[in-house]
Coordinates of C-alpha atoms in Angstrom, one line a residue:
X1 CA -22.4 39.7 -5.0
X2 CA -22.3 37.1 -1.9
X3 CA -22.9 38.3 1.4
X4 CA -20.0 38.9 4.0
X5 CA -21.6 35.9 5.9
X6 CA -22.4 33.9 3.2
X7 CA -22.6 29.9 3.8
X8 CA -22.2 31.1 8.0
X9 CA -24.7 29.7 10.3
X10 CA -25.2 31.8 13.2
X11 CA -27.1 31.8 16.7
X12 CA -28.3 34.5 18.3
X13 CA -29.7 34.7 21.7
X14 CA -32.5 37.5 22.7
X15 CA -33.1 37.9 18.9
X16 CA -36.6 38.4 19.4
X17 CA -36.6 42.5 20.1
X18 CA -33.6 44.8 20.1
X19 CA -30.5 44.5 19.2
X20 CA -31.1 41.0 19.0
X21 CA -33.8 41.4 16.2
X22 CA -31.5 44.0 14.6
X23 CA -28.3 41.4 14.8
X24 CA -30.5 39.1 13.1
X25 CA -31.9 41.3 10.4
X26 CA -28.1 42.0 9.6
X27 CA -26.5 38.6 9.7
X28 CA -29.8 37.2 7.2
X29 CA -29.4 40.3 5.0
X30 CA -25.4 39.5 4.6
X31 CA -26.1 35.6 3.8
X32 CA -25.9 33.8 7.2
X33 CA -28.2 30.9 8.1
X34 CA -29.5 32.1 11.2
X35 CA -31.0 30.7 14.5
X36 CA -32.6 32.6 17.0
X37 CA -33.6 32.2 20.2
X38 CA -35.6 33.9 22.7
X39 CA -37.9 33.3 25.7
X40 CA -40.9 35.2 24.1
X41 CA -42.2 32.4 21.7
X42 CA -44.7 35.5 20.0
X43 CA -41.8 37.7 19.7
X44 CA -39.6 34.9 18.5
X45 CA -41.9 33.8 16.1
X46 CA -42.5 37.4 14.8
X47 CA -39.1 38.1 14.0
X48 CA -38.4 34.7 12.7
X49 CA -41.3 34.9 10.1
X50 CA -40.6 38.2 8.8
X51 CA -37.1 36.7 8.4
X52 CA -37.4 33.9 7.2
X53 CA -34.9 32.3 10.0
X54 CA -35.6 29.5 12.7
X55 CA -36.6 30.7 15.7
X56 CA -36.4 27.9 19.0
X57 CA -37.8 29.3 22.3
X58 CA -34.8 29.1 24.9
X59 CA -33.3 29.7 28.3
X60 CA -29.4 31.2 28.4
X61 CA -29.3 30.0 31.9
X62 CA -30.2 26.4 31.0
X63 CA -27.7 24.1 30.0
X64 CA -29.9 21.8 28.4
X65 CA -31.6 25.3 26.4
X66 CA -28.1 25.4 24.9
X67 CA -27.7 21.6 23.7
X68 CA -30.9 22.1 22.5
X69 CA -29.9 25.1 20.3
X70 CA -26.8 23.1 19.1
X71 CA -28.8 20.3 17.7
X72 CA -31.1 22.7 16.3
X73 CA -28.3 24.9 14.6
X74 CA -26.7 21.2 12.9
X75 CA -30.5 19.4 12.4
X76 CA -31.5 22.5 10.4
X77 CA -28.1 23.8 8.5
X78 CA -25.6 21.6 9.3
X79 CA -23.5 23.1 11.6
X80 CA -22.8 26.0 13.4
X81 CA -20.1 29.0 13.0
X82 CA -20.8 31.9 15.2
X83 CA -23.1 32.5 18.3
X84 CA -24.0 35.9 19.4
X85 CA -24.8 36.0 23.0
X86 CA -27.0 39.3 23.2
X87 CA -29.9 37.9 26.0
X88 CA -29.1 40.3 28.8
X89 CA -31.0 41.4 31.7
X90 CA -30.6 44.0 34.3
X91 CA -33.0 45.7 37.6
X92 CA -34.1 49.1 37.7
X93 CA -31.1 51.7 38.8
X94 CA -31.4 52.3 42.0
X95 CA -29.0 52.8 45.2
X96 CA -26.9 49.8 45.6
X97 CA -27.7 48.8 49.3
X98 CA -31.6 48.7 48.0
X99 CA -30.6 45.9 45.4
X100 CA -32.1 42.5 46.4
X101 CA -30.6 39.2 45.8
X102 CA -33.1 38.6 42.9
X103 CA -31.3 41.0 41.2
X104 CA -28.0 40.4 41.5
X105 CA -29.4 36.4 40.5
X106 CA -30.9 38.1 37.7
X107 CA -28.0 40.1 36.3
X108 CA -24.9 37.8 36.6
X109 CA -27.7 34.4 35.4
X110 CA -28.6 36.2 32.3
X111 CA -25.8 38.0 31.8
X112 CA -22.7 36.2 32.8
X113 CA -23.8 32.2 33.3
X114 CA -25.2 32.4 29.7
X115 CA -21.9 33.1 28.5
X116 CA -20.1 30.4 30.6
X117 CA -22.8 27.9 29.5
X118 CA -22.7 28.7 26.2
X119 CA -18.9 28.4 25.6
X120 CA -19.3 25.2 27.7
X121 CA -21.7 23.4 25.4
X122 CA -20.3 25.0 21.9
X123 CA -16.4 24.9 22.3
X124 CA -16.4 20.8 22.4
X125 CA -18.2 20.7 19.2
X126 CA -16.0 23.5 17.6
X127 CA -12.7 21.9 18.6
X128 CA -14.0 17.9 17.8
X129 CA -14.8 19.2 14.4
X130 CA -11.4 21.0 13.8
X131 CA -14.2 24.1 13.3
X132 CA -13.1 28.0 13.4
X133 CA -15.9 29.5 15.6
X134 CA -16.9 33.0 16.5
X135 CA -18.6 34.1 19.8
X136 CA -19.6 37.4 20.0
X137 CA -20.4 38.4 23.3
X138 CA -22.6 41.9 24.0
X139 CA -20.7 43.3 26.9
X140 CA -21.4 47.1 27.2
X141 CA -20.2 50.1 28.1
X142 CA -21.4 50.0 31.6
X143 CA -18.5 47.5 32.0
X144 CA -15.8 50.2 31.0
X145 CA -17.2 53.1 32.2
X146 CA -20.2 52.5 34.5
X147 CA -22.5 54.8 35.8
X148 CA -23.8 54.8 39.5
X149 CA -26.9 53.0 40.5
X150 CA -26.1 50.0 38.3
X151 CA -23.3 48.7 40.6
X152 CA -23.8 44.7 39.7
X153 CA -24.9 45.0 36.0
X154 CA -22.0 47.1 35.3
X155 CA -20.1 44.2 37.7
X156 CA -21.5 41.5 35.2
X157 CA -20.9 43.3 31.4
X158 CA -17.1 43.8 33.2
X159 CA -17.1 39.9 33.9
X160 CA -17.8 39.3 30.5
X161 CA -15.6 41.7 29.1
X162 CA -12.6 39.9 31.4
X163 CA -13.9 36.2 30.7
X164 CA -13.9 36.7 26.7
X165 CA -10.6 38.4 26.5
X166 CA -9.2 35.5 28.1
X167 CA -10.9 32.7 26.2
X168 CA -9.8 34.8 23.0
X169 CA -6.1 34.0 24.4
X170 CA -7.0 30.1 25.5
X171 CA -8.7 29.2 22.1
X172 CA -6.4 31.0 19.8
X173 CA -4.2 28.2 18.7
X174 CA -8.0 26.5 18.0
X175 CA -9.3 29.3 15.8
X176 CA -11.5 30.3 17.8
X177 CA -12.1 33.5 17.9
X178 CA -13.9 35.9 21.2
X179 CA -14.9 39.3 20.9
X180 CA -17.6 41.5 22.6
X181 CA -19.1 44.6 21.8
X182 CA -20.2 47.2 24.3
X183 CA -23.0 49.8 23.2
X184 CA -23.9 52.8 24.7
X185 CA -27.9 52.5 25.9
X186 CA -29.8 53.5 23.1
X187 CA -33.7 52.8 23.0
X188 CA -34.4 49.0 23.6
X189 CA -36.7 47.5 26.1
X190 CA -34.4 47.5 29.0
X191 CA -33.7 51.3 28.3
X192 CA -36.5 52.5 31.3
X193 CA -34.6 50.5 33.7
X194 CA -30.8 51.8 32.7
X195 CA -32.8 55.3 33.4
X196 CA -35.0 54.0 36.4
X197 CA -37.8 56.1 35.0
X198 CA -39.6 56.1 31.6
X199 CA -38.3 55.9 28.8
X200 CA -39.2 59.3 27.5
X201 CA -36.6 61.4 24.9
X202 CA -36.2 64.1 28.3
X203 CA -35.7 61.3 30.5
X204 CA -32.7 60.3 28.0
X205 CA -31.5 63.8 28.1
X206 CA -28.6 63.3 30.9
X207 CA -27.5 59.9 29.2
X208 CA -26.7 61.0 26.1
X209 CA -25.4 64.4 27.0
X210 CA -22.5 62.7 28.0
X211 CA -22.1 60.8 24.3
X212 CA -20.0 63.1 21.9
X213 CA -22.0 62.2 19.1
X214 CA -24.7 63.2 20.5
X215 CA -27.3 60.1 20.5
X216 CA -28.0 56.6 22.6
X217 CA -27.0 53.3 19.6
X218 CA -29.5 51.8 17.8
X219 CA -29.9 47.9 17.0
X220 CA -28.3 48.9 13.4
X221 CA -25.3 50.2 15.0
X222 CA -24.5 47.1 17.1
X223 CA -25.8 44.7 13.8
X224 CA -22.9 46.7 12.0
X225 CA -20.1 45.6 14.1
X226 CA -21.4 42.1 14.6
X227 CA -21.5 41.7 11.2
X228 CA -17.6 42.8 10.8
X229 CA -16.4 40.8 13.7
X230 CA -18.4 37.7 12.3
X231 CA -17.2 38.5 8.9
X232 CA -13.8 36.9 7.3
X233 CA -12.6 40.6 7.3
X234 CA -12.0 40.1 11.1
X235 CA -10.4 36.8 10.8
X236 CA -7.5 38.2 12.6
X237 CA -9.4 40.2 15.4
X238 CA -9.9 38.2 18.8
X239 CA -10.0 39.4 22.0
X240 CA -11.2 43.1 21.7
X241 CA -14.1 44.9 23.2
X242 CA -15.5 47.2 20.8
X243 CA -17.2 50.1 21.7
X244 CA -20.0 51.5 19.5
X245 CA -20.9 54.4 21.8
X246 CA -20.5 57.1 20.1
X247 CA -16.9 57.8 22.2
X248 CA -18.4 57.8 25.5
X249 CA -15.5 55.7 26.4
X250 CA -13.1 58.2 25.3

């Protein structure tokens, strides 16, 4: 039986660890050609290999990174159908007047300019092809209900949240389709610093008591819904931010 994402070619940005690794893992198992980027080439590479995907070292805050990645995406399977912007990047919680302008820089770069470069690079060659494309952005729940000592990486997931509802409505008559989805933290490699301590299952403790179901999301949980908003199932889904948090949005 074919794959939800069969004959798809998809990009997606921080897949060397985390929920980017796990996005990728998904999209390959369900038939997409897949690209992904990251800045650690031995990460990268890893994940690539074990994959069997391409893997291009890259930049989200570089325009050039992201013209780069086009060319890649059509040189190596001719074309390109969905990009999952998952690279993120955030500073240790901490009291907001103690935040430093590296890393507010840091946060809305990564988090926010990525997405603002990417649709800037990728709509042109959707819409000059007459091409249906699928951005996927991961927003998260720190942008819908934040928690203090994050102030401006909960400011930045909220941005994106706001800028991808309102492509969704701008490149709707284009089929082109915008969507985020916003985890709960769950155990990645930025988890110490949501915590500002290590990342230890006690440390976790106060986090996920407030998640009725009673655990942080995993990589497979955020692949899952990827996969269904990438998928031809959601063909007539734009616009949403979908929570996989285990209803601590409720």
């Amino acid at each position: 039986m074919a794959g939800r994402l069969e004959g798809k070619v998809a990009i997606v940005t921080g897949g060397g660890s985390g929920f980017g690794a796990g996005i990728a893992t998904k999209f390959v198992q369900e038939g997409a050609k897949v690209l992904i980027c990251d800045l650690s080439q031995e990460n990268g590479t890893s994940v690539a290999q074990s994959l069997g995907c391409e893997f291009q070292v890259a930049n989200v805050t570089q325009r050039s990174d992201w013209e780069s990645l086009l060319k890649k995406a059509i040189d190596s399977f001719g074309g390109l159908d969905i990009i999952v912007n998952n690279a993120g990047a955030t500073y240790s919680n901490k009291p907001t007047e103690t935040v430093t302008d590296n890393d507010f820089d840091l946060c809305f770069n990564v988090n926010v300019k990525s997405i603002y470069l990417s649709s800037s690079v990728l709509l042109p060659y959707f819409m000059e092809n007459n091409r249906p494309g699928c951005f996927i952005q991961i927003a998260s729940t720190a942008g819908i209900r934040p928690r203090p000592g994050l102030t401006w990486y909960n400011a930045s997931k909220a941005a994106v949240s706001n800028a991808t509802k309102t492509m969704a409505v701008e490149y709707a008559p284009k089929k082109i389709r915008f969507n985020a989805v916003c985890p709960v933290v769950g155990s990645t490699g930025m988890t110490h610093l949501f915590l500002g301590k290590p990342d230890t299952e006690e440390n976790r403790k106060a986090f996920v008591s407030t998640v009725p179901l009673g655990r942080g999301s995993t990589p497979k949980d955020v692949a899952n819904a990827c996969c269904y908003l990438a998928s031809d199932e959601a063909e007539f889904i734009t616009g949403v931010n979908l929570e996989v948090d285990g209803g601590r949005c409720v």
